[in-house]
Each structure stands twice: as structure tokens, then as C-alpha cells.
């Protein structure tokens, strides 16, 4: 059984007083939730504050990116060691905004996946196609490349520590969601790719989140699909009450 895994991605939003107010409100709202994993991936500047606020709580903490070296002359970058030190347990890697705005390649993302695991950070590997790729029927080719290249060189035991987030780029921040059926079909395909790389029990164990305009009013129908194991939520994670409602999705 895959435990539902709901993650928020704050992107480049919030400063300290806002994060502190959110932290207190959200902690109260979700304190009794035990049957789902809850994660917030915050900007680097807020991780220390949130780690203190959520110490000994049921809320996991993550970053949104990192460099693949432990330390060194890499001005402006942040290392897995530094993320662990500040209290992060997870890191989002290969988000579409990093692939497409910051031009990150599959090879770079794969180095980051290895570095995260070597330093005891759990990666959320984002995969997903652009609108023109979907319209050209290339969704499976693109997603397969992201998965195969992202997992390259990972042992089976490391692969089991990775969460995948399927985020069709055309659905991110646009209000357009893939239908639950379309998303589920891609998740099934991703599991097939994982089974080819590893085996079917490994593929069955790896959690696959859906991301792209997940909101309070569509989370229940998305989470009803057998291969959708969670959500990676951008905009709707910025308010504690709406994100708590998403975390508390109703099983239908
Ligand atoms: P969105 O973002 O929920 O605002 O569409 C999702 C993401 O980019 O992870």
C-alpha cells in the first residue's frame, strides 16, 4: 500500500513573518492527520524558521532545488549537506520551471538525484511534457526520457527512496488540470517504465504524485484514481486553510 503523499511547493513566495503565521495555522489544522505524508517545500531562506516551527510535528520539510556537490567554489548554489543541516528531509529536483526557465538538463538532474540520496535527502523527481509535446502525441516519449535519465545509475534500494511528480507543464499555474483519467493513464505508463528498469514490485512501491493546478475542488477526484498517490501543489499550497483541505482530501 502506498501512503498518500501531499506536498506543497511554495516556489519563490513568502518572507519570514508570513511563513511563521502559516506554520502555526497549518500545524494546528493538520495535527491529527496520520494516514498521509505532508510536506512543504519552501524557499531556502525560510527553511530554518520552518524547521523550528515544525520540529516534532507531522509536517515534513523540503527544498525546491540544490547543487550536486557537497561543498566548493560554486557561488550562489546550495549543497545537500547544507539542506540537511538546516532541517530539510526532501528536495524537489527537475521541476519544470528549472528545466525550462533555468535550462536544467536530464544529465544535471540525474547528478542531483544521486547527490541527494548520497546525503540522505529524499528526492521528488518532476517529469512532464509541454503543451506542444502533448499535442504532437509525444507525452510518453518525453516522460519516459525524464524517468529513465532521472533514475540512471540508481540501485533498486535507492530508487525506492525517490518520489515522482508527474506535472504536465501546460497544467502548471494555468488553472488547466489534466483530467483524473488522463493523469492516471500517464502514471500507469510511468509505472510500466519503472518496471522495465527495475521490476514490478519496485514499480508498485514508488509513489507518483500528480501536479498542475491541484485545488480544493479537484483533489478528491484526482486522489480517487488508483495510480495517483499524492499531489504536488503550487498556488493552492500558499494558504494554510486551502492546503489543509487538500491534505484532508476526501476518499471517494
Ligand atoms: P500549481 O503548481 O499547483 O500552481 O499549478 C504546481 C507545481 O508547479 O509544482
PDB file of C-alpha atoms and ligand atoms in Angstrom:
ATOM      1  CA  UNK A   1       0.000   0.000   0.000  1.00  0.00           C
ATOM      2  CA  UNK A   2       1.345   3.408  -0.971  1.00  0.00           C
ATOM      3  CA  UNK A   3       0.673   6.019   1.708  1.00  0.00           C
ATOM      4  CA  UNK A   4      -0.829   9.205   0.188  1.00  0.00           C
ATOM      5  CA  UNK A   5       1.779  11.940  -0.079  1.00  0.00           C
ATOM      6  CA  UNK A   6       0.661  15.565  -0.370  1.00  0.00           C
ATOM      7  CA  UNK A   7       3.407  18.134  -0.948  1.00  0.00           C
ATOM      8  CA  UNK A   8       3.272  21.905  -1.225  1.00  0.00           C
ATOM      9  CA  UNK A   9       5.689  23.855  -3.378  1.00  0.00           C
ATOM     10  CA  UNK A  10       5.817  27.470  -2.269  1.00  0.00           C
ATOM     11  CA  UNK A  11       8.083  28.439  -5.196  1.00  0.00           C
ATOM     12  CA  UNK A  12       9.530  31.962  -4.737  1.00  0.00           C
ATOM     13  CA  UNK A  13       6.849  33.203  -2.359  1.00  0.00           C
ATOM     14  CA  UNK A  14       6.764  34.337   1.296  1.00  0.00           C
ATOM     15  CA  UNK A  15       9.034  36.107   3.740  1.00  0.00           C
ATOM     16  CA  UNK A  16       9.667  35.190   7.362  1.00  0.00           C
ATOM     17  CA  UNK A  17       6.625  36.707   9.155  1.00  0.00           C
ATOM     18  CA  UNK A  18       4.281  35.166   6.567  1.00  0.00           C
ATOM     19  CA  UNK A  19       5.943  31.775   6.929  1.00  0.00           C
ATOM     20  CA  UNK A  20       5.696  31.957  10.735  1.00  0.00           C
ATOM     21  CA  UNK A  21       1.980  32.751  10.653  1.00  0.00           C
ATOM     22  CA  UNK A  22       1.368  29.964   8.114  1.00  0.00           C
ATOM     23  CA  UNK A  23       3.429  27.488  10.126  1.00  0.00           C
ATOM     24  CA  UNK A  24       1.343  27.950  13.278  1.00  0.00           C
ATOM     25  CA  UNK A  25      -2.015  27.891  11.493  1.00  0.00           C
ATOM     26  CA  UNK A  26      -1.160  24.892   9.319  1.00  0.00           C
ATOM     27  CA  UNK A  27       0.292  22.856  12.180  1.00  0.00           C
ATOM     28  CA  UNK A  28      -2.991  23.207  14.100  1.00  0.00           C
ATOM     29  CA  UNK A  29      -5.091  22.370  11.064  1.00  0.00           C
ATOM     30  CA  UNK A  30      -3.281  19.121  10.221  1.00  0.00           C
ATOM     31  CA  UNK A  31      -2.177  17.961  13.665  1.00  0.00           C
ATOM     32  CA  UNK A  32      -4.445  14.905  13.678  1.00  0.00           C
ATOM     33  CA  UNK A  33      -3.533  13.680  10.187  1.00  0.00           C
ATOM     34  CA  UNK A  34      -1.613  10.424  10.402  1.00  0.00           C
ATOM     35  CA  UNK A  35      -2.683   8.474   7.322  1.00  0.00           C
ATOM     36  CA  UNK A  36      -0.988  10.796   4.794  1.00  0.00           C
ATOM     37  CA  UNK A  37       2.501  12.221   4.472  1.00  0.00           C
ATOM     38  CA  UNK A  38       2.562  16.033   4.446  1.00  0.00           C
ATOM     39  CA  UNK A  39       5.470  18.030   3.032  1.00  0.00           C
ATOM     40  CA  UNK A  40       6.163  21.698   2.390  1.00  0.00           C
ATOM     41  CA  UNK A  41       8.991  22.646   0.031  1.00  0.00           C
ATOM     42  CA  UNK A  42       9.880  26.210   0.934  1.00  0.00           C
ATOM     43  CA  UNK A  43      12.423  28.778  -0.272  1.00  0.00           C
ATOM     44  CA  UNK A  44      15.902  28.300   1.232  1.00  0.00           C
ATOM     45  CA  UNK A  45      15.571  31.460   3.356  1.00  0.00           C
ATOM     46  CA  UNK A  46      12.567  30.032   5.239  1.00  0.00           C
ATOM     47  CA  UNK A  47      13.793  26.508   5.923  1.00  0.00           C
ATOM     48  CA  UNK A  48      15.443  27.333   9.269  1.00  0.00           C
ATOM     49  CA  UNK A  49      12.325  29.099  10.569  1.00  0.00           C
ATOM     50  CA  UNK A  50      10.015  26.296   9.432  1.00  0.00           C
ATOM     51  CA  UNK A  51      12.287  23.585  10.822  1.00  0.00           C
ATOM     52  CA  UNK A  52      11.950  25.184  14.269  1.00  0.00           C
ATOM     53  CA  UNK A  53       8.181  25.699  13.961  1.00  0.00           C
ATOM     54  CA  UNK A  54       7.531  22.132  12.812  1.00  0.00           C
ATOM     55  CA  UNK A  55      10.076  20.303  14.929  1.00  0.00           C
ATOM     56  CA  UNK A  56       8.426  17.119  16.290  1.00  0.00           C
ATOM     57  CA  UNK A  57       5.332  17.618  14.130  1.00  0.00           C
ATOM     58  CA  UNK A  58       3.795  15.547  11.331  1.00  0.00           C
ATOM     59  CA  UNK A  59       4.910  18.091   8.700  1.00  0.00           C
ATOM     60  CA  UNK A  60       7.945  17.217   6.600  1.00  0.00           C
ATOM     61  CA  UNK A  61      10.224  19.896   5.211  1.00  0.00           C
ATOM     62  CA  UNK A  62      11.868  20.128   1.824  1.00  0.00           C
ATOM     63  CA  UNK A  63      13.776  22.416  -0.527  1.00  0.00           C
ATOM     64  CA  UNK A  64      12.984  23.121  -4.180  1.00  0.00           C
ATOM     65  CA  UNK A  65      16.407  22.603  -5.733  1.00  0.00           C
ATOM     66  CA  UNK A  66      20.075  22.081  -4.870  1.00  0.00           C
ATOM     67  CA  UNK A  67      23.506  21.683  -6.456  1.00  0.00           C
ATOM     68  CA  UNK A  68      25.110  18.255  -6.709  1.00  0.00           C
ATOM     69  CA  UNK A  69      28.410  18.955  -4.931  1.00  0.00           C
ATOM     70  CA  UNK A  70      28.776  18.731  -1.165  1.00  0.00           C
ATOM     71  CA  UNK A  71      30.798  21.937  -0.965  1.00  0.00           C
ATOM     72  CA  UNK A  72      33.136  24.037  -3.063  1.00  0.00           C
ATOM     73  CA  UNK A  73      33.547  27.150  -5.169  1.00  0.00           C
ATOM     74  CA  UNK A  74      30.014  27.286  -6.603  1.00  0.00           C
ATOM     75  CA  UNK A  75      28.891  30.835  -5.953  1.00  0.00           C
ATOM     76  CA  UNK A  76      25.188  31.143  -5.321  1.00  0.00           C
ATOM     77  CA  UNK A  77      24.495  27.413  -5.127  1.00  0.00           C
ATOM     78  CA  UNK A  78      23.329  25.364  -2.136  1.00  0.00           C
ATOM     79  CA  UNK A  79      24.504  21.870  -1.258  1.00  0.00           C
ATOM     80  CA  UNK A  80      22.711  18.768   0.001  1.00  0.00           C
ATOM     81  CA  UNK A  81      24.806  18.958   3.161  1.00  0.00           C
ATOM     82  CA  UNK A  82      23.581  22.486   3.822  1.00  0.00           C
ATOM     83  CA  UNK A  83      19.970  21.451   3.251  1.00  0.00           C
ATOM     84  CA  UNK A  84      20.310  18.557   5.705  1.00  0.00           C
ATOM     85  CA  UNK A  85      21.979  20.893   8.180  1.00  0.00           C
ATOM     86  CA  UNK A  86      19.050  23.327   8.132  1.00  0.00           C
ATOM     87  CA  UNK A  87      16.490  20.556   8.618  1.00  0.00           C
ATOM     88  CA  UNK A  88      15.281  19.590   5.136  1.00  0.00           C
ATOM     89  CA  UNK A  89      14.378  15.952   4.549  1.00  0.00           C
ATOM     90  CA  UNK A  90      13.225  16.234   0.932  1.00  0.00           C
ATOM     91  CA  UNK A  91      14.248  18.125  -2.191  1.00  0.00           C
ATOM     92  CA  UNK A  92      12.313  18.744  -5.406  1.00  0.00           C
ATOM     93  CA  UNK A  93      14.542  18.075  -8.421  1.00  0.00           C
ATOM     94  CA  UNK A  94      13.906  18.733 -12.106  1.00  0.00           C
ATOM     95  CA  UNK A  95      10.854  20.921 -11.617  1.00  0.00           C
ATOM     96  CA  UNK A  96       9.632  22.169 -14.993  1.00  0.00           C
ATOM     97  CA  UNK A  97      10.455  25.745 -14.044  1.00  0.00           C
ATOM     98  CA  UNK A  98      14.059  24.649 -13.593  1.00  0.00           C
ATOM     99  CA  UNK A  99      14.064  22.540 -16.756  1.00  0.00           C
ATOM    100  CA  UNK A 100      12.552  25.252 -18.927  1.00  0.00           C
ATOM    101  CA  UNK A 101      13.484  28.615 -17.363  1.00  0.00           C
ATOM    102  CA  UNK A 102      16.872  27.647 -15.893  1.00  0.00           C
ATOM    103  CA  UNK A 103      17.627  25.158 -18.712  1.00  0.00           C
ATOM    104  CA  UNK A 104      18.468  22.208 -16.458  1.00  0.00           C
ATOM    105  CA  UNK A 105      19.193  19.046 -18.412  1.00  0.00           C
ATOM    106  CA  UNK A 106      18.349  15.427 -17.620  1.00  0.00           C
ATOM    107  CA  UNK A 107      22.067  14.775 -17.036  1.00  0.00           C
ATOM    108  CA  UNK A 108      22.334  17.565 -14.459  1.00  0.00           C
ATOM    109  CA  UNK A 109      19.120  16.470 -12.752  1.00  0.00           C
ATOM    110  CA  UNK A 110      20.417  12.889 -12.558  1.00  0.00           C
ATOM    111  CA  UNK A 111      23.597  14.119 -10.822  1.00  0.00           C
ATOM    112  CA  UNK A 112      21.417  15.955  -8.326  1.00  0.00           C
ATOM    113  CA  UNK A 113      19.288  12.843  -7.681  1.00  0.00           C
ATOM    114  CA  UNK A 114      22.444  10.843  -6.882  1.00  0.00           C
ATOM    115  CA  UNK A 115      23.834  13.624  -4.679  1.00  0.00           C
ATOM    116  CA  UNK A 116      20.579  13.964  -2.729  1.00  0.00           C
ATOM    117  CA  UNK A 117      20.458  10.236  -1.980  1.00  0.00           C
ATOM    118  CA  UNK A 118      24.143  10.093  -1.043  1.00  0.00           C
ATOM    119  CA  UNK A 119      23.443  12.801   1.509  1.00  0.00           C
ATOM    120  CA  UNK A 120      20.300  11.258   2.913  1.00  0.00           C
ATOM    121  CA  UNK A 121      17.844  13.659   1.283  1.00  0.00           C
ATOM    122  CA  UNK A 122      14.778  12.196  -0.424  1.00  0.00           C
ATOM    123  CA  UNK A 123      14.213  13.470  -3.969  1.00  0.00           C
ATOM    124  CA  UNK A 124      10.923  14.316  -5.636  1.00  0.00           C
ATOM    125  CA  UNK A 125      11.773  13.968  -9.305  1.00  0.00           C
ATOM    126  CA  UNK A 126       9.468  16.045 -11.533  1.00  0.00           C
ATOM    127  CA  UNK A 127       8.646  14.833 -15.023  1.00  0.00           C
ATOM    128  CA  UNK A 128       6.168  16.092 -17.601  1.00  0.00           C
ATOM    129  CA  UNK A 129       5.529  17.268 -21.111  1.00  0.00           C
ATOM    130  CA  UNK A 130       4.994  20.702 -22.674  1.00  0.00           C
ATOM    131  CA  UNK A 131       1.709  21.538 -24.412  1.00  0.00           C
ATOM    132  CA  UNK A 132       3.257  21.231 -27.876  1.00  0.00           C
ATOM    133  CA  UNK A 133       4.686  17.833 -26.930  1.00  0.00           C
ATOM    134  CA  UNK A 134       1.254  16.628 -25.775  1.00  0.00           C
ATOM    135  CA  UNK A 135      -0.355  17.927 -28.954  1.00  0.00           C
ATOM    136  CA  UNK A 136       2.294  16.112 -31.019  1.00  0.00           C
ATOM    137  CA  UNK A 137       1.495  12.872 -29.128  1.00  0.00           C
ATOM    138  CA  UNK A 138       4.928  12.883 -27.513  1.00  0.00           C
ATOM    139  CA  UNK A 139       3.803  12.706 -23.873  1.00  0.00           C
ATOM    140  CA  UNK A 140       5.024   9.132 -23.356  1.00  0.00           C
ATOM    141  CA  UNK A 141       8.357   9.698 -25.119  1.00  0.00           C
ATOM    142  CA  UNK A 142       9.107  12.820 -23.071  1.00  0.00           C
ATOM    143  CA  UNK A 143       8.006  11.325 -19.765  1.00  0.00           C
ATOM    144  CA  UNK A 144       9.945   8.123 -20.411  1.00  0.00           C
ATOM    145  CA  UNK A 145      13.119  10.098 -21.105  1.00  0.00           C
ATOM    146  CA  UNK A 146      12.692  12.105 -17.900  1.00  0.00           C
ATOM    147  CA  UNK A 147      12.199   8.915 -15.864  1.00  0.00           C
ATOM    148  CA  UNK A 148      14.927   6.810 -17.495  1.00  0.00           C
ATOM    149  CA  UNK A 149      17.506   9.619 -17.384  1.00  0.00           C
ATOM    150  CA  UNK A 150      16.464  10.732 -13.896  1.00  0.00           C
ATOM    151  CA  UNK A 151      16.869   7.210 -12.451  1.00  0.00           C
ATOM    152  CA  UNK A 152      20.049   6.418 -14.405  1.00  0.00           C
ATOM    153  CA  UNK A 153      22.584   4.538 -12.259  1.00  0.00           C
ATOM    154  CA  UNK A 154      20.299   4.243  -9.219  1.00  0.00           C
ATOM    155  CA  UNK A 155      20.228   0.927  -7.391  1.00  0.00           C
ATOM    156  CA  UNK A 156      16.843  -0.594  -6.641  1.00  0.00           C
ATOM    157  CA  UNK A 157      17.126   0.363  -2.971  1.00  0.00           C
ATOM    158  CA  UNK A 158      17.857   3.993  -3.898  1.00  0.00           C
ATOM    159  CA  UNK A 159      15.082   4.025  -6.491  1.00  0.00           C
ATOM    160  CA  UNK A 160      12.611   3.140  -3.739  1.00  0.00           C
ATOM    161  CA  UNK A 161      13.531   6.376  -1.942  1.00  0.00           C
ATOM    162  CA  UNK A 162      12.516   8.547  -4.901  1.00  0.00           C
ATOM    163  CA  UNK A 163       9.039  10.032  -5.356  1.00  0.00           C
ATOM    164  CA  UNK A 164       7.996  11.004  -8.877  1.00  0.00           C
ATOM    165  CA  UNK A 165       5.802  14.031  -9.557  1.00  0.00           C
ATOM    166  CA  UNK A 166       4.061  13.928 -12.922  1.00  0.00           C
ATOM    167  CA  UNK A 167       3.430  17.544 -13.804  1.00  0.00           C
ATOM    168  CA  UNK A 168       2.225  18.284 -17.335  1.00  0.00           C
ATOM    169  CA  UNK A 169       3.772  21.697 -17.929  1.00  0.00           C
ATOM    170  CA  UNK A 170       0.622  23.053 -19.585  1.00  0.00           C
ATOM    171  CA  UNK A 171      -1.299  22.432 -16.354  1.00  0.00           C
ATOM    172  CA  UNK A 172       1.083  24.268 -14.013  1.00  0.00           C
ATOM    173  CA  UNK A 173      -0.254  27.581 -12.743  1.00  0.00           C
ATOM    174  CA  UNK A 174      -2.725  27.753 -15.627  1.00  0.00           C
ATOM    175  CA  UNK A 175      -5.899  26.528 -13.974  1.00  0.00           C
ATOM    176  CA  UNK A 176      -5.968  23.681 -16.525  1.00  0.00           C
ATOM    177  CA  UNK A 177      -5.769  20.280 -14.865  1.00  0.00           C
ATOM    178  CA  UNK A 178      -5.253  17.009 -16.633  1.00  0.00           C
ATOM    179  CA  UNK A 179      -8.432  15.004 -16.167  1.00  0.00           C
ATOM    180  CA  UNK A 180      -8.061  12.362 -13.454  1.00  0.00           C
ATOM    181  CA  UNK A 181      -8.292   9.724 -16.223  1.00  0.00           C
ATOM    182  CA  UNK A 182      -5.531  11.339 -18.326  1.00  0.00           C
ATOM    183  CA  UNK A 183      -3.264  11.778 -15.307  1.00  0.00           C
ATOM    184  CA  UNK A 184      -3.870   8.223 -14.133  1.00  0.00           C
ATOM    185  CA  UNK A 185      -3.018   6.882 -17.601  1.00  0.00           C
ATOM    186  CA  UNK A 186       0.358   8.647 -17.526  1.00  0.00           C
ATOM    187  CA  UNK A 187       1.002   7.346 -14.017  1.00  0.00           C
ATOM    188  CA  UNK A 188       0.307   3.804 -15.262  1.00  0.00           C
ATOM    189  CA  UNK A 189       2.771   4.414 -18.088  1.00  0.00           C
ATOM    190  CA  UNK A 190       5.422   5.699 -15.643  1.00  0.00           C
ATOM    191  CA  UNK A 191       4.971   2.531 -13.563  1.00  0.00           C
ATOM    192  CA  UNK A 192       5.495   0.463 -16.701  1.00  0.00           C
ATOM    193  CA  UNK A 193       8.752   2.305 -17.373  1.00  0.00           C
ATOM    194  CA  UNK A 194       9.870   1.729 -13.766  1.00  0.00           C
ATOM    195  CA  UNK A 195       9.023  -1.963 -14.061  1.00  0.00           C
ATOM    196  CA  UNK A 196      11.201  -2.172 -17.190  1.00  0.00           C
ATOM    197  CA  UNK A 197      14.134  -0.541 -15.392  1.00  0.00           C
ATOM    198  CA  UNK A 198      13.693  -2.444 -12.117  1.00  0.00           C
ATOM    199  CA  UNK A 199      10.830  -4.901 -11.575  1.00  0.00           C
ATOM    200  CA  UNK A 200       7.108  -4.728 -10.994  1.00  0.00           C
ATOM    201  CA  UNK A 201       7.263  -4.764  -7.196  1.00  0.00           C
ATOM    202  CA  UNK A 202       9.661  -1.796  -7.218  1.00  0.00           C
ATOM    203  CA  UNK A 203       7.380  -0.003  -9.687  1.00  0.00           C
ATOM    204  CA  UNK A 204       4.381  -0.712  -7.459  1.00  0.00           C
ATOM    205  CA  UNK A 205       6.149   0.675  -4.385  1.00  0.00           C
ATOM    206  CA  UNK A 206       7.305   4.022  -5.816  1.00  0.00           C
ATOM    207  CA  UNK A 207       4.858   6.856  -5.165  1.00  0.00           C
ATOM    208  CA  UNK A 208       3.773   9.051  -8.061  1.00  0.00           C
ATOM    209  CA  UNK A 209       2.244  12.442  -7.322  1.00  0.00           C
ATOM    210  CA  UNK A 210       0.233  14.493  -9.771  1.00  0.00           C
ATOM    211  CA  UNK A 211       0.923  18.235 -10.046  1.00  0.00           C
ATOM    212  CA  UNK A 212      -0.585  21.042 -12.069  1.00  0.00           C
ATOM    213  CA  UNK A 213      -3.426  23.251 -10.792  1.00  0.00           C
ATOM    214  CA  UNK A 214      -4.400  20.876  -7.980  1.00  0.00           C
ATOM    215  CA  UNK A 215      -7.004  22.737  -5.907  1.00  0.00           C
ATOM    216  CA  UNK A 216      -9.511  22.079  -3.140  1.00  0.00           C
ATOM    217  CA  UNK A 217     -12.221  21.343  -5.706  1.00  0.00           C
ATOM    218  CA  UNK A 218     -10.366  18.781  -7.836  1.00  0.00           C
ATOM    219  CA  UNK A 219      -8.136  16.957  -5.356  1.00  0.00           C
ATOM    220  CA  UNK A 220     -10.777  14.408  -4.323  1.00  0.00           C
ATOM    221  CA  UNK A 221     -11.385  13.178  -7.876  1.00  0.00           C
ATOM    222  CA  UNK A 222      -7.650  13.074  -8.667  1.00  0.00           C
ATOM    223  CA  UNK A 223      -6.868  11.143  -5.482  1.00  0.00           C
ATOM    224  CA  UNK A 224      -9.644   8.664  -6.265  1.00  0.00           C
ATOM    225  CA  UNK A 225      -7.534   7.264  -9.102  1.00  0.00           C
ATOM    226  CA  UNK A 226      -5.624   4.105  -8.208  1.00  0.00           C
ATOM    227  CA  UNK A 227      -2.271   5.230  -9.599  1.00  0.00           C
ATOM    228  CA  UNK A 228      -2.335   8.802  -8.259  1.00  0.00           C
ATOM    229  CA  UNK A 229      -0.598   8.545  -4.896  1.00  0.00           C
ATOM    230  CA  UNK A 230      -0.437  12.190  -3.984  1.00  0.00           C
ATOM    231  CA  UNK A 231      -0.168  15.740  -5.215  1.00  0.00           C
ATOM    232  CA  UNK A 232       2.495  18.394  -5.682  1.00  0.00           C
ATOM    233  CA  UNK A 233       0.649  21.631  -5.133  1.00  0.00           C
ATOM    234  CA  UNK A 234       1.911  25.096  -6.053  1.00  0.00           C
ATOM    235  CA  UNK A 235      -0.536  28.008  -5.859  1.00  0.00           C
ATOM    236  CA  UNK A 236      -3.065  26.279  -3.620  1.00  0.00           C
ATOM    237  CA  UNK A 237      -0.398  25.457  -1.016  1.00  0.00           C
ATOM    238  CA  UNK A 238       0.225  29.135  -0.252  1.00  0.00           C
ATOM    239  CA  UNK A 239      -2.772  29.483   2.056  1.00  0.00           C
ATOM    240  CA  UNK A 240      -2.791  27.244   5.127  1.00  0.00           C
ATOM    241  CA  UNK A 241      -6.547  26.614   5.082  1.00  0.00           C
ATOM    242  CA  UNK A 242      -6.761  25.620   1.419  1.00  0.00           C
ATOM    243  CA  UNK A 243      -3.681  23.425   1.639  1.00  0.00           C
ATOM    244  CA  UNK A 244      -5.046  21.752   4.793  1.00  0.00           C
ATOM    245  CA  UNK A 245      -8.239  20.962   2.866  1.00  0.00           C
ATOM    246  CA  UNK A 246      -6.138  19.428   0.079  1.00  0.00           C
ATOM    247  CA  UNK A 247      -4.198  17.369   2.634  1.00  0.00           C
ATOM    248  CA  UNK A 248      -7.557  16.268   4.042  1.00  0.00           C
ATOM    249  CA  UNK A 249      -8.878  15.156   0.637  1.00  0.00           C
ATOM    250  CA  UNK A 250     -11.977  13.007   0.872  1.00  0.00           C
ATOM    251  CA  UNK A 251     -11.681   9.421  -0.307  1.00  0.00           C
ATOM    252  CA  UNK A 252     -14.295   8.759  -2.983  1.00  0.00           C
TER     253      UNK A 252
HETATM  254  P1  LIG B   1       0.398  24.776  -9.451  1.00  0.00           P
HETATM  255  O1  LIG B   1       1.957  24.372  -9.433  1.00  0.00           O
HETATM  256  O2  LIG B   1      -0.299  23.915  -8.427  1.00  0.00           O
HETATM  257  O3  LIG B   1       0.380  26.236  -9.066  1.00  0.00           O
HETATM  258  O4  LIG B   1      -0.115  24.531 -10.825  1.00  0.00           O
HETATM  259  C1  LIG B   1       2.376  23.032  -9.305  1.00  0.00           C
HETATM  260  C2  LIG B   1       3.882  22.944  -9.355  1.00  0.00           C
HETATM  261  O5  LIG B   1       4.497  23.685 -10.131  1.00  0.00           O
HETATM  262  O6  LIG B   1       4.503  22.141  -8.632  1.00  0.00           O
END
